Coordinates of C-alpha atoms in Angstrom, one line a residue:
X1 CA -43.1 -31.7 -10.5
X2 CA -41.5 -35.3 -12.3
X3 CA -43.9 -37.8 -13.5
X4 CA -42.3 -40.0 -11.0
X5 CA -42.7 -37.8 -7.4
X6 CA -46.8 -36.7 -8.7
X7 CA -47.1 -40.6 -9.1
X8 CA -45.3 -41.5 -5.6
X9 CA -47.7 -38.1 -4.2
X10 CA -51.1 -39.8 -5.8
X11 CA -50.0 -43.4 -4.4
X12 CA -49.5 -41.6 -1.1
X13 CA -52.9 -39.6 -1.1
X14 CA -54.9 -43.3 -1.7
X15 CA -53.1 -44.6 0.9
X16 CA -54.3 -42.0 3.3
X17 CA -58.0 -41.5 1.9
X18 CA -58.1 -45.4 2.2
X19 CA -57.2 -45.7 5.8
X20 CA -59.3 -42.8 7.0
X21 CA -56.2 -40.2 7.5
X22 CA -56.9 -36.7 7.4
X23 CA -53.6 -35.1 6.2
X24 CA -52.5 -31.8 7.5
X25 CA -50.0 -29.8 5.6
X26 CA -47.7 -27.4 7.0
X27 CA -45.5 -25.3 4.5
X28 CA -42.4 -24.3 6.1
X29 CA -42.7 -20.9 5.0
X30 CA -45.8 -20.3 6.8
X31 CA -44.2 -21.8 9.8
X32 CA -41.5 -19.7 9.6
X33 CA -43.8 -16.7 9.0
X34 CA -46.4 -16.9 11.4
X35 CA -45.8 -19.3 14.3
X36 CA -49.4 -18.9 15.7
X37 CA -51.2 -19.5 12.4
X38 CA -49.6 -23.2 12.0
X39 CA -50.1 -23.9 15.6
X40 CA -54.1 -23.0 15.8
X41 CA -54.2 -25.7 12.5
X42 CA -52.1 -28.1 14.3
X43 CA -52.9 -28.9 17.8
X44 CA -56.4 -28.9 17.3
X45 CA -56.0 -32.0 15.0
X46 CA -54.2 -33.4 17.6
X47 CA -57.4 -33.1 20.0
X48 CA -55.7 -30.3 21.9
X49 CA -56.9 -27.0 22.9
X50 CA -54.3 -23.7 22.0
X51 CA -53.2 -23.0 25.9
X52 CA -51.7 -19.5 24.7
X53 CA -49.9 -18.0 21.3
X54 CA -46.4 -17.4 20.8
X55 CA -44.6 -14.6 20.8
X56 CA -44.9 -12.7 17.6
X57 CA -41.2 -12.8 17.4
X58 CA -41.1 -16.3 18.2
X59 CA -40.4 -17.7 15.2
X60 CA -37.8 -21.0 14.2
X61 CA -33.9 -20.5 13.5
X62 CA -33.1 -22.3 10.8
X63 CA -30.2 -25.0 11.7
X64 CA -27.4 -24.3 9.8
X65 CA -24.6 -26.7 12.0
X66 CA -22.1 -29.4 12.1
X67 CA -25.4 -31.8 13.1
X68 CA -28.2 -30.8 10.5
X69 CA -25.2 -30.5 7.7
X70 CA -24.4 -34.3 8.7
X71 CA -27.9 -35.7 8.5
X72 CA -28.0 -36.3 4.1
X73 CA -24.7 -38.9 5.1
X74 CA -26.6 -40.0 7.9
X75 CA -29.7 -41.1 6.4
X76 CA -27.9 -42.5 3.9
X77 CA -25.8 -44.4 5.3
X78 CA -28.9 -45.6 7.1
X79 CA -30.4 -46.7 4.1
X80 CA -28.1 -48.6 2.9
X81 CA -27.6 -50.1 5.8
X82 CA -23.7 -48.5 6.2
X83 CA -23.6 -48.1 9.6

């Protein structure tokens, strides 16, 4: 990791440890390989209970369109205001 994105991550962790946030961190790949195991981490920080598990074979399609291709020129054109 760059000196300048561990900076921007320690700035970011202080932000949340002084405003009483409890991060939860999901990796994509764990997501991706176990459906269940992200979802018993993440709706119980949400105050919810776990009605019933996913399919095993439930997993996520990865988005590979004309949309999720346009969203990099989208956000920046957002960013900069270019709309």
């Amino acid at each position: 990791m760059h000196a300048a994105q561990e900076q921007e991550r320690q700035s970011w962790a202080r932000w949340f440890v002084a405003h009483g946030i409890t991060l939860l961190r999901l990796v994509y790949e764990e997501l991706e390989a176990d459906l269940n195991i992200a979802l018993r981490r993440l709706v119980p920080s949400l105050g919810l209970g776990l009605r019933q598990e996913q399919p095993r074979d439930a997993g996520l399609e990865r988005l590979g369109d004309q949309i999720s291709k346009s969203w990099p020129l989208r956000l920046q054109c957002g960013l900069l205001n270019l709309s």
